[in-house]
PDB file of C-alpha atoms and ligand atoms in Angstrom:
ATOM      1  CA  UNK A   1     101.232 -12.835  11.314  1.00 92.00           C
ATOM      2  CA  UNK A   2      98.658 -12.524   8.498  1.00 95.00           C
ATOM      3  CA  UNK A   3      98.002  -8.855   6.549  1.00 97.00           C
ATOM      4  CA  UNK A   4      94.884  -8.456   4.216  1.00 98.00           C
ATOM      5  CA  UNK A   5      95.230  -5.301   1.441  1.00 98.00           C
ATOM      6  CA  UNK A   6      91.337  -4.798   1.670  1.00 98.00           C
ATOM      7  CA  UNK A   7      91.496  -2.440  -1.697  1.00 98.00           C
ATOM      8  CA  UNK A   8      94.046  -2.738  -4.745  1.00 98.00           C
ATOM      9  CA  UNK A   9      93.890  -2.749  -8.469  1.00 98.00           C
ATOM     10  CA  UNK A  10      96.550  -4.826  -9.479  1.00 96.00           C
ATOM     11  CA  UNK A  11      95.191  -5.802 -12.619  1.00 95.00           C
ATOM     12  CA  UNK A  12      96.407  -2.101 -13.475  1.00 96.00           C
ATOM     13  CA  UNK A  13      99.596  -0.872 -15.102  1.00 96.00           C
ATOM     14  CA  UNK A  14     102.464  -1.730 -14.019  1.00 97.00           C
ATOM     15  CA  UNK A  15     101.014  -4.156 -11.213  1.00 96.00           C
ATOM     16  CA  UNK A  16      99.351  -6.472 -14.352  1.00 94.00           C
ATOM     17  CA  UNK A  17     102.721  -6.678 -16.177  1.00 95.00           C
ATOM     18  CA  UNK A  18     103.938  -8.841 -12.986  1.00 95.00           C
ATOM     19  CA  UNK A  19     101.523 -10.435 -11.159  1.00 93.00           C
ATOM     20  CA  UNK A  20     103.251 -13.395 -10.404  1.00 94.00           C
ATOM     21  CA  UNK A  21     106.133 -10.743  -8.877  1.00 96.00           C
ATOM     22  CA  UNK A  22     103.375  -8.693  -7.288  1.00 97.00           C
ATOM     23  CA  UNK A  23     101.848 -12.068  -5.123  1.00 96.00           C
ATOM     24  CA  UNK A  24     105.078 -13.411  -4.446  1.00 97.00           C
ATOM     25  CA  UNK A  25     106.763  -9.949  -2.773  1.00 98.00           C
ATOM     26  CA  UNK A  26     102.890 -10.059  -0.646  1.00 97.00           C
ATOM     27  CA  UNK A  27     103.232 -13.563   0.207  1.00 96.00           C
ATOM     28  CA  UNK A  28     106.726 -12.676   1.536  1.00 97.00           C
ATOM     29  CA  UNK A  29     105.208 -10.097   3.802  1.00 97.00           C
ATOM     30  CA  UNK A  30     102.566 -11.860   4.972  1.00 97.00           C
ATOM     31  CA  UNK A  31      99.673 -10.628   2.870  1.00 97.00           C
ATOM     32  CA  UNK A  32      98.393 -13.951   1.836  1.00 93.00           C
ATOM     33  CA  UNK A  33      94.690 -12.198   1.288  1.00 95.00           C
ATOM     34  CA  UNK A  34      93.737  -8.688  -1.227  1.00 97.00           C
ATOM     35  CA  UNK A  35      90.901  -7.391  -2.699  1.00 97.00           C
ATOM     36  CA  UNK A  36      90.879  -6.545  -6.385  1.00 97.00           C
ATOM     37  CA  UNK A  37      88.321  -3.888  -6.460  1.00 98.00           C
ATOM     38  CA  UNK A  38      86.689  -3.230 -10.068  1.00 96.00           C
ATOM     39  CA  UNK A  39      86.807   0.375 -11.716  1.00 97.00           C
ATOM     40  CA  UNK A  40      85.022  -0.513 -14.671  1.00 98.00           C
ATOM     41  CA  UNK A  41      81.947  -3.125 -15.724  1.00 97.00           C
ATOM     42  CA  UNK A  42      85.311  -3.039 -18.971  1.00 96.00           C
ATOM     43  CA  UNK A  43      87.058  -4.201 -16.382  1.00 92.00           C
ATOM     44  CA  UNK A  44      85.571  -6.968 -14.710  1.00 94.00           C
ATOM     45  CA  UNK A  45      86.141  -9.882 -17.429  1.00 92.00           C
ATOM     46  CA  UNK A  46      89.753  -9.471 -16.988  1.00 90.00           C
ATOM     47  CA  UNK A  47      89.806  -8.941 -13.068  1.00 92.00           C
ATOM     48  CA  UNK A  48      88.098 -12.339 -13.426  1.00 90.00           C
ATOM     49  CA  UNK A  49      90.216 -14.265 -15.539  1.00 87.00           C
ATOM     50  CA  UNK A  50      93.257 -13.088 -13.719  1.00 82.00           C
ATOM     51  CA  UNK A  51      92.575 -14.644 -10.714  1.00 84.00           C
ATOM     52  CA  UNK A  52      90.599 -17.573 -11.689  1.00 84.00           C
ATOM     53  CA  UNK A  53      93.644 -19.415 -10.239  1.00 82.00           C
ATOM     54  CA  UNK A  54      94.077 -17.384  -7.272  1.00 85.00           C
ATOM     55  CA  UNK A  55      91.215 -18.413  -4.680  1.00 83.00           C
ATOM     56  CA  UNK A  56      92.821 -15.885  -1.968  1.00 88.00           C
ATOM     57  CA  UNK A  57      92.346 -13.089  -4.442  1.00 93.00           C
ATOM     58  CA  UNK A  58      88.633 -11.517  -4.128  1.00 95.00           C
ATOM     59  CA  UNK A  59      87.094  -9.033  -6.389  1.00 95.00           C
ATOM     60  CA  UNK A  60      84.403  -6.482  -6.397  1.00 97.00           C
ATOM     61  CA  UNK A  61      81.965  -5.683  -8.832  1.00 97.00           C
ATOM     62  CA  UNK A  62      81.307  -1.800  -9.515  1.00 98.00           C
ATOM     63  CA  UNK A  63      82.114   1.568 -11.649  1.00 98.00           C
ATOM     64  CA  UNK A  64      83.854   4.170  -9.842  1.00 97.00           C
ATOM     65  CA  UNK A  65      82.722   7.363  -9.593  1.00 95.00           C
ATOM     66  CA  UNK A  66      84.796   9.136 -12.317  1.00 93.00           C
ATOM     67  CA  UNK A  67      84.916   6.567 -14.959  1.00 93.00           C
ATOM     68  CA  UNK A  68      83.018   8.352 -18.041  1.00 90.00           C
ATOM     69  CA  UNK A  69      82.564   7.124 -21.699  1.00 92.00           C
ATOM     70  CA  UNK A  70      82.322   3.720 -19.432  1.00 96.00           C
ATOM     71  CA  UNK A  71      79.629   1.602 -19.959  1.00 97.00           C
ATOM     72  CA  UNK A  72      76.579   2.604 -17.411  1.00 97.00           C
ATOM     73  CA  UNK A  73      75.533  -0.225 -15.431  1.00 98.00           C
ATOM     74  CA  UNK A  74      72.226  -1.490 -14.175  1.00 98.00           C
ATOM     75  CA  UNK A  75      71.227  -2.702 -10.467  1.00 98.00           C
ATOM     76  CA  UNK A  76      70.576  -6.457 -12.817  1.00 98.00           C
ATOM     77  CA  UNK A  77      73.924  -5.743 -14.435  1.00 97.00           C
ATOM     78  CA  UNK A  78      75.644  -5.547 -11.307  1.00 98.00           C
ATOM     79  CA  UNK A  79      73.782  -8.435  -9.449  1.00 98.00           C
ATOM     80  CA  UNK A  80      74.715 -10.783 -12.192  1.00 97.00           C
ATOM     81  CA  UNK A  81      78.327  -9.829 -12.131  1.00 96.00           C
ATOM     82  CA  UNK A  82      78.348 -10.493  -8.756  1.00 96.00           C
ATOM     83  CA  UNK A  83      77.303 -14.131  -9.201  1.00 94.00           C
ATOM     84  CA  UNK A  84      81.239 -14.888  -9.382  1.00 87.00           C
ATOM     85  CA  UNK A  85      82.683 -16.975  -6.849  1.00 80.00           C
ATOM     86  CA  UNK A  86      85.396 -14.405  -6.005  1.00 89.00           C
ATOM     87  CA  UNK A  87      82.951 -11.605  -5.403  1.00 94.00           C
ATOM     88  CA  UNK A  88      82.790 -10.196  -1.721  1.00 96.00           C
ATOM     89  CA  UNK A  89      81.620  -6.819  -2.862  1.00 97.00           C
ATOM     90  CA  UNK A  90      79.969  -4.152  -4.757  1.00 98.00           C
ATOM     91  CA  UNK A  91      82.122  -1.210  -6.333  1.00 97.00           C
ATOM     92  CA  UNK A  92      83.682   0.966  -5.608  1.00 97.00           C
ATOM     93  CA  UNK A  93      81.087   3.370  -5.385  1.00 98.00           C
ATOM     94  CA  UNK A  94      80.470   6.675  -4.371  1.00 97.00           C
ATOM     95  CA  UNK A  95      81.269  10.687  -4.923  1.00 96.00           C
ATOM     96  CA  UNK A  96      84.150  12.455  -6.241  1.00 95.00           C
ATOM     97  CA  UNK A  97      83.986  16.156  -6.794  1.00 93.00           C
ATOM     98  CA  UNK A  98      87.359  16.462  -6.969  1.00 90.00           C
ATOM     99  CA  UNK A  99      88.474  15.075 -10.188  1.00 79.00           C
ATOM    100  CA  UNK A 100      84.877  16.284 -11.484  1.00 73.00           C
ATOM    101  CA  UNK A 101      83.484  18.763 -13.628  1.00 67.00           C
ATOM    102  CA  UNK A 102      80.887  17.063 -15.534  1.00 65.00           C
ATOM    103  CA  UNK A 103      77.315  15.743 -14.277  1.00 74.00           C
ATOM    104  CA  UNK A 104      77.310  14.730 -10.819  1.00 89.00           C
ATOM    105  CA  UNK A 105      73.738  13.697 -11.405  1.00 92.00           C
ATOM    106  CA  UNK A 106      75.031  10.800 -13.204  1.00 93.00           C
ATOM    107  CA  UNK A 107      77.494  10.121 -10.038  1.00 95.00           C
ATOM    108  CA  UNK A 108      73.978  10.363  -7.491  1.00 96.00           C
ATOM    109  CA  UNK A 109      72.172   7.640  -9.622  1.00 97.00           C
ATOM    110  CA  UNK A 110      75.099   5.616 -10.291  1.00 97.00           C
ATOM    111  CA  UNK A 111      76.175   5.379  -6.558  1.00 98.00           C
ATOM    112  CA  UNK A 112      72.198   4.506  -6.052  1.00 98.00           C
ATOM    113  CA  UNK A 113      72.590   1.735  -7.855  1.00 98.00           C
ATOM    114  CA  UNK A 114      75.117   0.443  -6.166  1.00 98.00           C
ATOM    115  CA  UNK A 115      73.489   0.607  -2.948  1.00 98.00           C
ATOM    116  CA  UNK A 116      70.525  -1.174  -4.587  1.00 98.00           C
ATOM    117  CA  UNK A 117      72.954  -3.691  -5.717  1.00 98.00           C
ATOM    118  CA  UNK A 118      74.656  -4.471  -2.615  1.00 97.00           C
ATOM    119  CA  UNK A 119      70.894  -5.173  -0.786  1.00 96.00           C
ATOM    120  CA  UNK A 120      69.779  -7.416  -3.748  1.00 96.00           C
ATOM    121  CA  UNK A 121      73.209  -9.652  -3.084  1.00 96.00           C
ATOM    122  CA  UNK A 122      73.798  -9.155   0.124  1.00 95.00           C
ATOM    123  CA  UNK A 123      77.171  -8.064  -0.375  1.00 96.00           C
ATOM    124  CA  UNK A 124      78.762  -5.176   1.199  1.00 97.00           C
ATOM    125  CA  UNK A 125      79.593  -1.749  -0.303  1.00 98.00           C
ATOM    126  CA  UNK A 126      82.994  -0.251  -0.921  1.00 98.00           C
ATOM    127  CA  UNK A 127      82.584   3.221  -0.582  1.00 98.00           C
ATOM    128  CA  UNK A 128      85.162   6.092  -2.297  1.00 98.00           C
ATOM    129  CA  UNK A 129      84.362  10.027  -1.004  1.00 97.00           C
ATOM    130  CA  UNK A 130      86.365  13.125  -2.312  1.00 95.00           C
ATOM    131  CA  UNK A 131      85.780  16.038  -1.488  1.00 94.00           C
ATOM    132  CA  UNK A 132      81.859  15.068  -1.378  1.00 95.00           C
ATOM    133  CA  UNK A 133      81.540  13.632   2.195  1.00 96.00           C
ATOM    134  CA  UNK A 134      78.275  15.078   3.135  1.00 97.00           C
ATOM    135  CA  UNK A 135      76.882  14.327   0.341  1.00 96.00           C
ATOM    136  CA  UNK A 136      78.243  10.813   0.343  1.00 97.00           C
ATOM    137  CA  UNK A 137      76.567  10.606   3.734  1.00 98.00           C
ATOM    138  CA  UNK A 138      73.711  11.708   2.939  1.00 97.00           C
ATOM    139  CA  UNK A 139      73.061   9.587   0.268  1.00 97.00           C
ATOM    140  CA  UNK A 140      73.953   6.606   2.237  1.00 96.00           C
ATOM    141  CA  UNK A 141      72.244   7.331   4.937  1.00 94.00           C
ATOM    142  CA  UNK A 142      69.117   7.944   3.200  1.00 94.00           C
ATOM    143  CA  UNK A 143      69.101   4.559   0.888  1.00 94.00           C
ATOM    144  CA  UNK A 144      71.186   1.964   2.998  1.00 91.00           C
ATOM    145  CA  UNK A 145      69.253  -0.539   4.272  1.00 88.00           C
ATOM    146  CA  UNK A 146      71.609  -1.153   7.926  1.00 88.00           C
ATOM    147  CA  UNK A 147      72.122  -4.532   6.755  1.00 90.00           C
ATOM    148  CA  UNK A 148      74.961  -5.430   3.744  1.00 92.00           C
ATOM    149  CA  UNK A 149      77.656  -3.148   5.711  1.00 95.00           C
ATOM    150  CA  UNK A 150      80.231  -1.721   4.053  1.00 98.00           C
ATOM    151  CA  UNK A 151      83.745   0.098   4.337  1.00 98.00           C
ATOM    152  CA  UNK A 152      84.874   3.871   3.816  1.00 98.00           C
ATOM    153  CA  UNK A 153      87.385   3.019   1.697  1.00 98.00           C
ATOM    154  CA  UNK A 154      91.043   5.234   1.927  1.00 98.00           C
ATOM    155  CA  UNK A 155      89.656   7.202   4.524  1.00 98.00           C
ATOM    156  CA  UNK A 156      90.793  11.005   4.168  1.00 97.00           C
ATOM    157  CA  UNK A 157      87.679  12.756   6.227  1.00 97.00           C
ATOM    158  CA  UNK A 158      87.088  14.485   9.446  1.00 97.00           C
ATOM    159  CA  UNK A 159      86.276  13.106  12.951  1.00 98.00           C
ATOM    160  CA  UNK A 160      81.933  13.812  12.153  1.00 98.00           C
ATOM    161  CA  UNK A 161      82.488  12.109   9.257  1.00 98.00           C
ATOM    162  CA  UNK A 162      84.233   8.679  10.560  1.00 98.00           C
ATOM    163  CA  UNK A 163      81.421   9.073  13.099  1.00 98.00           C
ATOM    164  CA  UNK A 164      78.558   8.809  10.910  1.00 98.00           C
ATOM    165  CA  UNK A 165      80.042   5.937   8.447  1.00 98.00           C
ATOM    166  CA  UNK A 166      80.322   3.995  12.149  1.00 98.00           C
ATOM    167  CA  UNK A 167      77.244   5.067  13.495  1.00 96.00           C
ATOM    168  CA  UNK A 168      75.353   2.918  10.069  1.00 96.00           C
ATOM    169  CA  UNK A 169      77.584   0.467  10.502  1.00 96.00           C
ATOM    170  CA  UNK A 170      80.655   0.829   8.178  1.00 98.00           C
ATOM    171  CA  UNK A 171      84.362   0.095   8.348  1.00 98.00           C
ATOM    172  CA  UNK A 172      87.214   2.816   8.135  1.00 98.00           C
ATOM    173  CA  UNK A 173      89.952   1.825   5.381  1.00 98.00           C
ATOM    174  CA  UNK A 174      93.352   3.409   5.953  1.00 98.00           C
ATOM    175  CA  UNK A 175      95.451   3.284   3.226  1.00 98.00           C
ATOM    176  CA  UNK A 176      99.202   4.965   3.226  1.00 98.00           C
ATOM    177  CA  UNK A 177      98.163   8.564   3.567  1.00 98.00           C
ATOM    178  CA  UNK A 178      98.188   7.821   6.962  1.00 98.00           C
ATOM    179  CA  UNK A 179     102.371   7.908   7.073  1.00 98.00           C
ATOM    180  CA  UNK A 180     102.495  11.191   5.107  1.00 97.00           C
ATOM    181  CA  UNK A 181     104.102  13.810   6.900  1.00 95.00           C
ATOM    182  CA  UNK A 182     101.344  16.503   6.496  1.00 95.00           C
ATOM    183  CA  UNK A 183      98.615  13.441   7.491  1.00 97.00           C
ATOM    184  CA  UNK A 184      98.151  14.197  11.651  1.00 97.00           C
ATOM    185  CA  UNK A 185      94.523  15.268  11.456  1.00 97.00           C
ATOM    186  CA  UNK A 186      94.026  11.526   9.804  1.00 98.00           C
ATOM    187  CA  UNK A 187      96.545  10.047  12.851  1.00 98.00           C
ATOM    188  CA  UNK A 188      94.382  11.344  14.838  1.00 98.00           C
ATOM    189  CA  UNK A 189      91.378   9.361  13.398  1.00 98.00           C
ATOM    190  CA  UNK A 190      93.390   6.445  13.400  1.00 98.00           C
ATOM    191  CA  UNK A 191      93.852   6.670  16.646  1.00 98.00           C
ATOM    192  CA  UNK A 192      90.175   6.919  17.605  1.00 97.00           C
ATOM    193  CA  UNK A 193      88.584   4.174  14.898  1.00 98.00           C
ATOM    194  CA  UNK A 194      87.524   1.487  17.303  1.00 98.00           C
ATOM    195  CA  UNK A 195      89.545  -1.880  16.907  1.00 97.00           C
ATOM    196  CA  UNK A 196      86.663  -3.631  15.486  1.00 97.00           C
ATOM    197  CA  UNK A 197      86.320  -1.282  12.417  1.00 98.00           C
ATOM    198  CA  UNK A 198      89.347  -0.751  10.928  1.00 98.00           C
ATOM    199  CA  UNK A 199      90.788  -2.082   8.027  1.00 98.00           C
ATOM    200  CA  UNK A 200      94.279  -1.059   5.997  1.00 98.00           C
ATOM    201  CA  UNK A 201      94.890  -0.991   1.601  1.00 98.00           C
ATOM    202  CA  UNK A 202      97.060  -0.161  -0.271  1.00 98.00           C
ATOM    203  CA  UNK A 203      94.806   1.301  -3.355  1.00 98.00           C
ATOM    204  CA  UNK A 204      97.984  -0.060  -5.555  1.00 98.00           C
ATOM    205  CA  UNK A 205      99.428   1.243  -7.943  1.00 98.00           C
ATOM    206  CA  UNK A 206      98.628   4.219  -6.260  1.00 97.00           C
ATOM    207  CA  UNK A 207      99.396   6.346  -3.277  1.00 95.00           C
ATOM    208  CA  UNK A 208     102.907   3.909  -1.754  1.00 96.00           C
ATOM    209  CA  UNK A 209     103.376   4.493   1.776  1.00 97.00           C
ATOM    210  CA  UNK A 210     106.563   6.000   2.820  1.00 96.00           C
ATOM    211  CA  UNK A 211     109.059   5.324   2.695  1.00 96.00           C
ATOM    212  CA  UNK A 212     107.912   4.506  -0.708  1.00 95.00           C
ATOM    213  CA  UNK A 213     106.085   7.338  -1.382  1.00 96.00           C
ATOM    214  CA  UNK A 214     105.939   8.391  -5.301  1.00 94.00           C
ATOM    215  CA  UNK A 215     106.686   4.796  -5.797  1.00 96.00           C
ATOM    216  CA  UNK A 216     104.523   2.227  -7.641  1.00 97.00           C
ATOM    217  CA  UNK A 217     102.451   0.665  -4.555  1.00 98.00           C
ATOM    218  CA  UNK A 218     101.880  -2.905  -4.461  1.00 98.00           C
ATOM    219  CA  UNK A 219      99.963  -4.970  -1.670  1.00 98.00           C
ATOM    220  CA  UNK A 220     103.143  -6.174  -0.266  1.00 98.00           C
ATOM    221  CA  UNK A 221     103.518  -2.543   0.956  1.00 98.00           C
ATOM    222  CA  UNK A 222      99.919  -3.055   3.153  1.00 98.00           C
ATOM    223  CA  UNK A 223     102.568  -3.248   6.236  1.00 98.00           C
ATOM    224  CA  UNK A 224     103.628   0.289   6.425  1.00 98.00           C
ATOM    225  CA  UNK A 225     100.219   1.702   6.742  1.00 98.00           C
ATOM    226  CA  UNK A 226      99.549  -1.046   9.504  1.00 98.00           C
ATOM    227  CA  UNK A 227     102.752  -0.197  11.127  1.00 98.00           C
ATOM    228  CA  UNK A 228     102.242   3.485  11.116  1.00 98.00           C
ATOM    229  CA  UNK A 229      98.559   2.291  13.084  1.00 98.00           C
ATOM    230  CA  UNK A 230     100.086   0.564  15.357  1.00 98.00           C
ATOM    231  CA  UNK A 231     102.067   3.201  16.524  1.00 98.00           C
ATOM    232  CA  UNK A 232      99.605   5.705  16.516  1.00 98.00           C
ATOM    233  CA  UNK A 233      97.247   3.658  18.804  1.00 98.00           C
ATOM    234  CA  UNK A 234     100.165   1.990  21.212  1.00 98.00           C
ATOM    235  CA  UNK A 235      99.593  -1.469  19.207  1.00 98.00           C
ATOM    236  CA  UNK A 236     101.657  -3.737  18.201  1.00 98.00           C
ATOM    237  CA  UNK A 237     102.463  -4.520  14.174  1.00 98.00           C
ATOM    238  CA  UNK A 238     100.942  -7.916  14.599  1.00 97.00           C
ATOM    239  CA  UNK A 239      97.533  -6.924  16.916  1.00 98.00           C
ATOM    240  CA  UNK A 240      96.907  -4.343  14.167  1.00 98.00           C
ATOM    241  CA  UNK A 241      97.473  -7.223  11.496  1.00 98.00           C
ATOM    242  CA  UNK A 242      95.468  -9.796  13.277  1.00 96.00           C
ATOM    243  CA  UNK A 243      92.594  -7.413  14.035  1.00 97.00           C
ATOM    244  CA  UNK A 244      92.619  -5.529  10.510  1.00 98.00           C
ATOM    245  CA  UNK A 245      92.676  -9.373   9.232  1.00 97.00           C
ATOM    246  CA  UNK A 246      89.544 -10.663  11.724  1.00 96.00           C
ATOM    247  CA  UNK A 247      87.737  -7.583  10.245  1.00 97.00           C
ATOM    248  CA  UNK A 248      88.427  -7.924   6.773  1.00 97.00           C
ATOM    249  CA  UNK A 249      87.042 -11.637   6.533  1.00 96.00           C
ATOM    250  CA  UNK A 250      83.703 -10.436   8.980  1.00 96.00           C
ATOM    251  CA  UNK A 251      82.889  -7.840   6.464  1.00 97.00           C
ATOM    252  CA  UNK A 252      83.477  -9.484   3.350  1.00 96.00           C
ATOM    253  CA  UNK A 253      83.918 -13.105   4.021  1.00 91.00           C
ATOM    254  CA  UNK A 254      81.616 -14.142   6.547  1.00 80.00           C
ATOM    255  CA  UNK A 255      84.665 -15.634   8.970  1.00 66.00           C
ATOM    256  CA  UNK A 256      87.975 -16.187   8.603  1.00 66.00           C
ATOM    257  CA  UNK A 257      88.944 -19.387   7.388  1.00 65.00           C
ATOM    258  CA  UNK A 258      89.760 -21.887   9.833  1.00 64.00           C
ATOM    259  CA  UNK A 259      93.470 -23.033   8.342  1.00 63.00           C
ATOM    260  CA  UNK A 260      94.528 -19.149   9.455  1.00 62.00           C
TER     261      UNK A 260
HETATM  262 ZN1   ZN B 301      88.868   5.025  -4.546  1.00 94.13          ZN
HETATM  263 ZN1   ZN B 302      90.580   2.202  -5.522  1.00 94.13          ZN
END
């Protein structure tokens, strides 16, 4: 059985102070494969030089949403960045109103170029929404070209929502909100995402799965969110790993590799 985290920072505190701890407790649960995904342009040196050792480890390229007093990057910026072997993606990207009271102007161009980005490499997006899903949408919908793909990353919307990140093409990322207690409208998602489009994360260091929840998450942790999915849709632990892991290498990979 093989289990992909498709989105984790561990070159964040406390996950960075042990990384050799933090791949070795994966490898022991079968998550031979994560994605590092870049918060920062700050960021991205280090994400590199981390794993230059570590060819299972991918990376993104982006600036989330939030990150202010950041340096502002350019579609060129971005593109070149992404030049690095280990890049399968651009951001993460996106809206957040929630933890926002400044200029979401700056958040509408950034995310633009982004989406720019990802057509000029032909890599696909990795999408964060709070509390700004329409707008997300709309944005998306307006300036994605149908072709790069892309995933809905920790996926905390409704139903009409899910429906229109599918309907251009996109992925659904649970992470391990889906075993909260309080979480059945997003069972109920989880239960509908067709096989074919789902992927699991942890977003480590943050948001553990129970029965680790309020814990430091790490990737290794990836099989409590895929668990909770299997029993939601009547699955098995290992279809939902073997399909989450055929998905995560379409999207981002081009096909799985052919030792797996
Ligand atoms: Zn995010
Ligand atoms: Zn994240």
């Amino acid at each position: 059985m093989l289990l992909v985290d498709s989105h984790c920072h561990i070159n964040l505190e406390p996950l960075s102070e042990d990384i050799p701890g933090v791949l070795e407790r994966a490898k022991k649960n079968n998550v031979l494969y994560m994605l590092c995904v870049s918060l920062t342009l700050e960021d991205f040196p280090k994400i590199v030089t981390l794993f230059e050792s570590e060819p299972h480890i991918f990376s993104s390229v982006g600036v989330h949403p939030t990150c202010r007093g950041v340096r502002e990057p350019t579609v060129q910026d971005l593109v070149e960045l992404a030049a690095d072997a280990n890049v399968v993606a651009i951001g993460e990207t996106g809206l957040d109103y929630f933890r926002s009271n400044g200029d979401l102007q700056l958040q509408k161009e950034r995310f633009e170029i982004h989406i720019k980005a990802a057509q000029k490499t032909r890599k696909p997006l990795i999408i964060h929404t709070r509390s700004a899903a329409d707008d997300t949408m709309k944005i998306l919908e307006h300036n994605y070209d149908g072709e790069t793909g892309g995933v809905m990353h920790c996926f905390g919307e409704n139903w009409s929502i899910a429906k229109r990140a599918l309907d251009i093409g996109f992925y659904i990322s649970f992470s391990g909100i889906v075993t909260f207690k309080n979480a059945e409208p997003l069972r109920a998602i989880a239960r509908k995402v067709p096989e074919d489009r789902m992927l699991v994360e942890t977003d480590a260091p943050y948001l553990a799965p129970v029965p680790y929840r309020g814990a430091t998450n790490e990737p290794s942790l990836v099989k409590y969110t895929a668990k909770a999915i299997a029993d939601i849709r009547g699955q098995s632990l290992y279809e939902v790993a073997e399909k989450t892991t055929e998905n995560f290498f379409k999207l981002f990979v081009g096909a799985r590799p052919s030792h797996l």
